[in-house]
Short mmCIF file of C-alpha atoms in Angstrom, two decimals:
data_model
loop_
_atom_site.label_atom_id
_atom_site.label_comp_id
_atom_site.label_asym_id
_atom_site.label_seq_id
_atom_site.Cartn_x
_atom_site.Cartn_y
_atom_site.Cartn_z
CA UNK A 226 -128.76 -28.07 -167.47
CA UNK A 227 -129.18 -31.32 -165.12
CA UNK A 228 -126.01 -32.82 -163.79
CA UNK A 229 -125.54 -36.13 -165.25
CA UNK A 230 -125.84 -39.36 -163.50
CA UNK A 231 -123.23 -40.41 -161.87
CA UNK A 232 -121.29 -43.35 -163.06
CA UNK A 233 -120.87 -46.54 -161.32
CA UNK A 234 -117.41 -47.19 -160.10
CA UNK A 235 -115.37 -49.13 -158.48
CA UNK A 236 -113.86 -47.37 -154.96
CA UNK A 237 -110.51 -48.91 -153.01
CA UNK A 238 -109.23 -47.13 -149.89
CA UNK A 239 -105.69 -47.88 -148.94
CA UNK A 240 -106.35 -46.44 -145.40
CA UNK A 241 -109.27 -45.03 -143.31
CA UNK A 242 -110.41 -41.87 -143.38
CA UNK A 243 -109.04 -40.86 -146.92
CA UNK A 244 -107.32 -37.63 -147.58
CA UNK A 245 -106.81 -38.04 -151.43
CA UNK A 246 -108.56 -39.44 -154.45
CA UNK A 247 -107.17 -40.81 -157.05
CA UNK A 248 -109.78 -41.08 -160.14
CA UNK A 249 -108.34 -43.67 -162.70
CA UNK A 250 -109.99 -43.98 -165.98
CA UNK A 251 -109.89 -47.26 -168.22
CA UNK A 252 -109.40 -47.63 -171.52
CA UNK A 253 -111.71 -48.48 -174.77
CA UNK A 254 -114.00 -51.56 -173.63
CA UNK A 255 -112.53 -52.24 -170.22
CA UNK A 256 -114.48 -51.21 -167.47
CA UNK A 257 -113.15 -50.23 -163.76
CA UNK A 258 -112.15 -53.35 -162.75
CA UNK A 259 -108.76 -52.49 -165.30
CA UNK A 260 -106.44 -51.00 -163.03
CA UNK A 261 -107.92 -51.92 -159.66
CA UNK A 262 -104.84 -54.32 -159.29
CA UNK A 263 -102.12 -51.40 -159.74
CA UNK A 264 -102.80 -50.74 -156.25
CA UNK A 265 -100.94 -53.34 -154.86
CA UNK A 266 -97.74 -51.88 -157.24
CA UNK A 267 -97.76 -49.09 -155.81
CA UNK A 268 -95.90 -49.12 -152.21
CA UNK A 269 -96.50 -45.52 -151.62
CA UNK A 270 -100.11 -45.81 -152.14
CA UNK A 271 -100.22 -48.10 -149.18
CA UNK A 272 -98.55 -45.03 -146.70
CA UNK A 273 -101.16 -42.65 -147.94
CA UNK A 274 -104.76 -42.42 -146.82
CA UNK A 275 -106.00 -42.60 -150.75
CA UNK A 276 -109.42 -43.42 -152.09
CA UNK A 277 -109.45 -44.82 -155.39
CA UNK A 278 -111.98 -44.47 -157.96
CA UNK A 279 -112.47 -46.55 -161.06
CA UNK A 280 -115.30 -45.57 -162.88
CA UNK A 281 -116.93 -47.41 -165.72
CA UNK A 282 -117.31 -45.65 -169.02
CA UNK A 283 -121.15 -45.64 -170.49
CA UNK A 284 -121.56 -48.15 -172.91
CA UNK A 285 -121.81 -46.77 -176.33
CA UNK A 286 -121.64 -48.08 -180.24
CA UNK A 287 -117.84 -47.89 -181.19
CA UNK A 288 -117.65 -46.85 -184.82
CA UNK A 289 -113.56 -47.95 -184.95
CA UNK A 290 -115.25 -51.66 -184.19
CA UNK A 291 -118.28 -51.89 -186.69
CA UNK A 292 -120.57 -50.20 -184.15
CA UNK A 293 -120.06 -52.99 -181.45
CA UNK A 294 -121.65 -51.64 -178.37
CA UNK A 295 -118.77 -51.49 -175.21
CA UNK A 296 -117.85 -48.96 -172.78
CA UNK A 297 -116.26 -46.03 -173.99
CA UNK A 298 -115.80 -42.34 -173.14
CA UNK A 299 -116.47 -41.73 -176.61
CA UNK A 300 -116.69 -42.68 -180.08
CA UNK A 301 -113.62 -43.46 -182.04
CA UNK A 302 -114.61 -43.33 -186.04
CA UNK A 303 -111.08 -44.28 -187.99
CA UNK A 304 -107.37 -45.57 -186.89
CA UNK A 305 -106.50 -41.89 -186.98
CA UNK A 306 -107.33 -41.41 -183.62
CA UNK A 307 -107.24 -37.65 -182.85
CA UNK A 308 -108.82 -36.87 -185.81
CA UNK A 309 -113.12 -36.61 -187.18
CA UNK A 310 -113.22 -36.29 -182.92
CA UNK A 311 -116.82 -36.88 -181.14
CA UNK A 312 -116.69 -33.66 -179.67
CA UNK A 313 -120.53 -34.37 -178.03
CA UNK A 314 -119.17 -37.68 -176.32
CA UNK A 315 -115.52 -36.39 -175.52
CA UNK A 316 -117.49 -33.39 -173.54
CA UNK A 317 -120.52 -35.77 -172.30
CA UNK A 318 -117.86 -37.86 -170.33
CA UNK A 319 -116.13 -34.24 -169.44
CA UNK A 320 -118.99 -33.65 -167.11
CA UNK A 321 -119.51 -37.38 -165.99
CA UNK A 322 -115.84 -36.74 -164.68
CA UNK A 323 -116.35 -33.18 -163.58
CA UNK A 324 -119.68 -35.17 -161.46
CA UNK A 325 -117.18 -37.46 -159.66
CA UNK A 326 -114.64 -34.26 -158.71
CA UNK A 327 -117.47 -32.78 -157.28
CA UNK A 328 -118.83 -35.80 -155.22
CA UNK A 329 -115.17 -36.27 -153.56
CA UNK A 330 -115.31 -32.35 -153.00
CA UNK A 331 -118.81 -33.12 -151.59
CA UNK A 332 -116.94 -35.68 -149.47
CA UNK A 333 -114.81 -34.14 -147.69
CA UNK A 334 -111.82 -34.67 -150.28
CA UNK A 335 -110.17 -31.01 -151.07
CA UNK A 336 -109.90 -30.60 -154.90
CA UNK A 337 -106.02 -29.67 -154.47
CA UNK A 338 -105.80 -33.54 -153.51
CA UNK A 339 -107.43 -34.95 -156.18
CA UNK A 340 -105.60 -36.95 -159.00
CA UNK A 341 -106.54 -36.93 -162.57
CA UNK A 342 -105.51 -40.50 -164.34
CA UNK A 343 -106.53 -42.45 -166.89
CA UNK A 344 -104.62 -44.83 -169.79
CA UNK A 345 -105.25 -44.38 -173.54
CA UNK A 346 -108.82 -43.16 -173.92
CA UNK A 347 -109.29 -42.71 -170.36
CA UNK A 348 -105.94 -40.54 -169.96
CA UNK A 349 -107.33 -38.08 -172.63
CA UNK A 350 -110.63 -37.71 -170.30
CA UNK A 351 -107.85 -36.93 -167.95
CA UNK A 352 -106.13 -34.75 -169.91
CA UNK A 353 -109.83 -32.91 -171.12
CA UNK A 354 -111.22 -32.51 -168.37
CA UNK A 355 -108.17 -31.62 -165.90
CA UNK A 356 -107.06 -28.81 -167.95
CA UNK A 357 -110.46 -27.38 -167.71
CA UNK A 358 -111.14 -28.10 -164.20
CA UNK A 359 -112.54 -24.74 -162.35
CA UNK A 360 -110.93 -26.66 -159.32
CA UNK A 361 -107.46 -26.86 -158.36
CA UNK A 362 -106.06 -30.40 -158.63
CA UNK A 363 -103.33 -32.17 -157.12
CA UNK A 364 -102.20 -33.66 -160.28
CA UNK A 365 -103.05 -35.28 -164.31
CA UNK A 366 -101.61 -38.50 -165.01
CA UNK A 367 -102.00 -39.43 -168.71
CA UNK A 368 -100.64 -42.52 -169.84
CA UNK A 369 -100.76 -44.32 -173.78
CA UNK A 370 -103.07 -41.42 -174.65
CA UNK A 371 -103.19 -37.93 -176.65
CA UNK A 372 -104.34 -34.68 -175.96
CA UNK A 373 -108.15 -34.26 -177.37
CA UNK A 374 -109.89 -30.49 -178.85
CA UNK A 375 -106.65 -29.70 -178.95
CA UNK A 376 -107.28 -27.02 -181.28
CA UNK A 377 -110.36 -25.37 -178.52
CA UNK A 378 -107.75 -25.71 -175.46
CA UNK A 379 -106.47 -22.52 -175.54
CA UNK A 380 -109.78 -20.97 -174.95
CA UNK A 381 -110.86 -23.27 -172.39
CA UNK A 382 -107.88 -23.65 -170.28
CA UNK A 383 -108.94 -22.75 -166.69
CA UNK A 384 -106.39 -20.93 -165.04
CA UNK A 385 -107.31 -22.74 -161.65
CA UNK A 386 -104.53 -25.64 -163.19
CA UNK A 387 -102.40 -23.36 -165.28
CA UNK A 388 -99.18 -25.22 -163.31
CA UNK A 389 -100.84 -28.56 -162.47
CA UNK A 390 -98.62 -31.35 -162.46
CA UNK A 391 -98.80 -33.44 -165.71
CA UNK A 392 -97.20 -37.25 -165.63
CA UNK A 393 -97.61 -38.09 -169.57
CA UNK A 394 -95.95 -41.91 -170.35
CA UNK A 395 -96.09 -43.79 -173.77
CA UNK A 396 -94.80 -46.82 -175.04
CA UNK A 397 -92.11 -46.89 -177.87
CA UNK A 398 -93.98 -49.91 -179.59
CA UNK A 399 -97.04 -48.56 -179.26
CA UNK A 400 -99.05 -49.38 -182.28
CA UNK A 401 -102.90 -48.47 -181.23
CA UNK A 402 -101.68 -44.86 -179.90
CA UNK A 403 -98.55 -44.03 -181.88
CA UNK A 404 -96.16 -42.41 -179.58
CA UNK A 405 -95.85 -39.51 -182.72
CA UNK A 406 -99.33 -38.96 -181.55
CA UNK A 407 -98.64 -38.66 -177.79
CA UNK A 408 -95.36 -36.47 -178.76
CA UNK A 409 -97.15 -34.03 -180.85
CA UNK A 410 -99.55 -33.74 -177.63
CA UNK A 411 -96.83 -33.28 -175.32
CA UNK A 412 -95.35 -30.36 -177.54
CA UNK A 413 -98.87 -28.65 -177.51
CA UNK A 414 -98.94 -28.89 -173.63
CA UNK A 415 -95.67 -27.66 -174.03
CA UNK A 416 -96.74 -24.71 -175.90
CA UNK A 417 -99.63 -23.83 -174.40
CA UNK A 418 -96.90 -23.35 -170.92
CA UNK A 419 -97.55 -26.39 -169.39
CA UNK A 420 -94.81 -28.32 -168.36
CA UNK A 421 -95.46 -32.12 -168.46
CA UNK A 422 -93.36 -34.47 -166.82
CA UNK A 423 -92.98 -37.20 -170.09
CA UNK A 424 -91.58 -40.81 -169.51
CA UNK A 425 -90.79 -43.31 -172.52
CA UNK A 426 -90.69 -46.99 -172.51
CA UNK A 427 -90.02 -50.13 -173.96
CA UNK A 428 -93.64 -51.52 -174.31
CA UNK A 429 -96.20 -51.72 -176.45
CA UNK A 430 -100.07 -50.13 -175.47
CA UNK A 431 -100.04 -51.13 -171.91
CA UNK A 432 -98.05 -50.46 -168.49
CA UNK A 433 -94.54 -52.28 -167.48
CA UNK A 434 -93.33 -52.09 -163.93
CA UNK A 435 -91.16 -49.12 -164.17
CA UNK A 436 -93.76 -46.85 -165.22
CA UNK A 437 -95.66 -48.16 -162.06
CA UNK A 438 -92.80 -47.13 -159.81
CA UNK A 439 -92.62 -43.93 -161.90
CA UNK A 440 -96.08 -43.44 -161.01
CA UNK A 441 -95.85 -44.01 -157.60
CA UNK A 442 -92.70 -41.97 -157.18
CA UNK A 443 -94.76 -39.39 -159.02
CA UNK A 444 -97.82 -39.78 -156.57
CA UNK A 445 -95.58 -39.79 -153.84
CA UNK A 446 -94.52 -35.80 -154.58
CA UNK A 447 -97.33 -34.50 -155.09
CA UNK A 448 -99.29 -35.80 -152.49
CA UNK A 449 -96.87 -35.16 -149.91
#
């Protein structure tokens, strides 16, 4: 099998020399540019030698949104999110992400100081591919998102993360990713033996400012 090509991204370092990477997925028909701003939120980040990498998502036809063609990690068919699943996109963008580990590896970056993160369909890349990552990683921050294959996780875990740190955080208004959804994820984590650190907030599919300085409280342990 050829590696796929690399996606385009969008790369911020908060010091020379970087250390760490932290890769930061978007969400359904953003691109990169998304979170690029969070950086300035996050006063720890700016103590830290930390690269930051935004990909894009590939463009693809969105079934959810009459086949309108936007950048997505994968197709999304019905409002029941987590269920008829594109299993070929979902593990298409698994190796588009497993690509970019591999390149910070390649640069000098140890896996062990890598961050996972993503929001909504970008934190379940993060949840997807993390857990199956043959590479020890620093951490998996999933925020407004669910846990995808669910059901094939079991057999796929890698034990390489079988105690990775897991920051899951969901709004209590969300309406585009219930948080019954995200709960029901957190429980299978749960069950499965992981042990995911889960925040709740007032807010509805987006981030507020105390989930930032969760976040970079959050960074700030495990990258110490």
């Amino acid at each position: 099998m050829t590696p796929p090509d690399l996606l385009s991204a969008i790369e911020i370092e908060t010091n020379p020399d970087p250390v760490f990477t932290v890769l930061w997925m978007h969400g359904l028909g953003a691109d990169g540019n998304d979170f690029v701003p969070i950086i300035n939120e996050l006063k720890f980040a700016a103590k830290k030698r930390i690269r930051f990498v935004f990909p894009h998502a590939p463009t693809r036809p969105v079934t959810i949104n009459n086949g309108y063609v936007m950048r997505a990690w994968y197709d999304i068919s019905d409002a029941s999110i987590n269920s008829s699943e594109d299993e070929t996109g979902i593990r298409d963008s698994q190796k588009a992400v497993d690509a970019l580990i591999e390149k910070e590896m390649h640069r000098g970056i140890a896996s062990e100081n890598i961050v996972l993160a993503g929001f909504s369909q970008g934190g379940a890349m993060a949840l997807q591919t993390g857990l199956r990552q043959k590479n020890k990683l620093a951490g998996i921050m999933a925020l407004s998102c669910y846990l995808p294959l669910a059901d094939t996780l079991s057999n796929e875990a890698h034990p390489a993360n079988a105690v990775v740190p897991i920051f899951m955080a969901h709004g209590l208004d969300d309406a585009v990713v219930p948080i019954s959804i995200a709960m029901a994820s957190k429980e299978r984590l749960q069950q499965a033996n992981y042990k995911p650190e889960w925040h709740e907030y007032r807010m509805e599919h987006s981030v507020c400012i105390q989930e930032i300085n969760d976040i970079d409280d959050w960074l700030q342990r495990i990258l110490s």
